[in-house]
Amino acid sequence: TDSHTDTTVFRIPTWRVDLKREVDLIEEIARLYGVDKIPATAPRGAHGENAFDATYDEIAEARHLLSGLGLNEAQGQTLIGKSEVRSQKPEEVVALANPLSSDMDVLRPSLLPGLIHSLRHNVSRKNYDVALFEVGRVFTNVNGQTKEERRVAIAITGARALNFWSGTERDAKFDAMDLKGLVEDLVEHFGLRGVQFTKRAESTALFLESATLALGGKLQLGELGQLLPTLAKKYDLRDAVFLAELRLDELIARGNRSKSFKALPQFPASRRDVAMLVPEATTHDAVLAAVKQAKPANLEGVELFDVFRGKNVPEGQKSLAYAFTYRGIDKTLTDAEINASHAKVVEAFKAQL
């Protein structure tokens, strides 16, 4: 025993080949001294901590949310075939130096090819109504360096609800709004504000119609859209397929999960409606942007409740009907106050739309 370093050195007989580790010596002392002489103590436990714990909890909650929205979780292969890669440039793909198969010769740059294969696997076995999500890592080549990031992807096709015996939506299929709703729920779950959906003007190598998500108009968060019918047919998918993929690491890093209490309103609200003819290309987002720029006082909410095309509406235009809700925080608003705020909105529409 060395008293200066508080260490003990043991010389093990060559014939005691079972004594290899510290725990073996502890067991040997207990055996020779006598287990009955060692006082009983409550076992000591320690909760370990790691910087990844918070991230793990965020991922688990995202899985729980998507499962609660009716999706099933899929787990795809990290290796896919190069022929399956459609949305990345060839120089961005990370290829294996010695692939064992042409079907698994690159690291996946996206989760979507794997989810499409899962859809085909189900449909080929007569399970035509499928809603899946996957959380996993993807790999891209950036300036000669392999970049790895975590993403979450969604794939839906077929009937919106399980078969039931009656009702107007008995035969309803998944559509783009179902997909957008799922994405919006996911974005809201992470507490992200200022996320913009921007529709792409043209089709891509993967999507017939699609849109990108950006935070603050700059940071790209992901994309969503409808799979090209030619590709859907190639994979024997008979119904429209809707796909979305988001950068999960960015959602976690930039999310704000803090909640604050807001008391129920004590004063009544007033509603004003606006119906207006606008060009067909005018989007709901453009209308909200005009309202935001006008900054009307005491405006609580804006809701689009009708879109009309047809009789008395000129060709190339559409009629949008919006409901505006005004409410005072500390008093009941007068008609004059509401009309003054609402006039700013109407003037903004006339000037910008």
PDB file of C-alpha atoms in Angstrom, residues 38-44:
ATOM      1  CA  ILE A  38     -20.049  -6.839   5.960  1.00  0.00           C
ATOM      2  CA  PRO A  39     -22.813  -4.464   7.160  1.00  0.00           C
ATOM      3  CA  ALA A  40     -25.867  -4.128   4.936  1.00  0.00           C
ATOM      4  CA  THR A  41     -26.366  -0.679   3.360  1.00  0.00           C
ATOM      5  CA  ALA A  42     -28.959   0.751   1.023  1.00  0.00           C
ATOM      6  CA  PRO A  43     -27.774   0.658  -2.597  1.00  0.00           C
ATOM      7  CA  ARG A  44     -26.475   3.961  -3.861  1.00  0.00           C
TER       8      ARG A  44
END
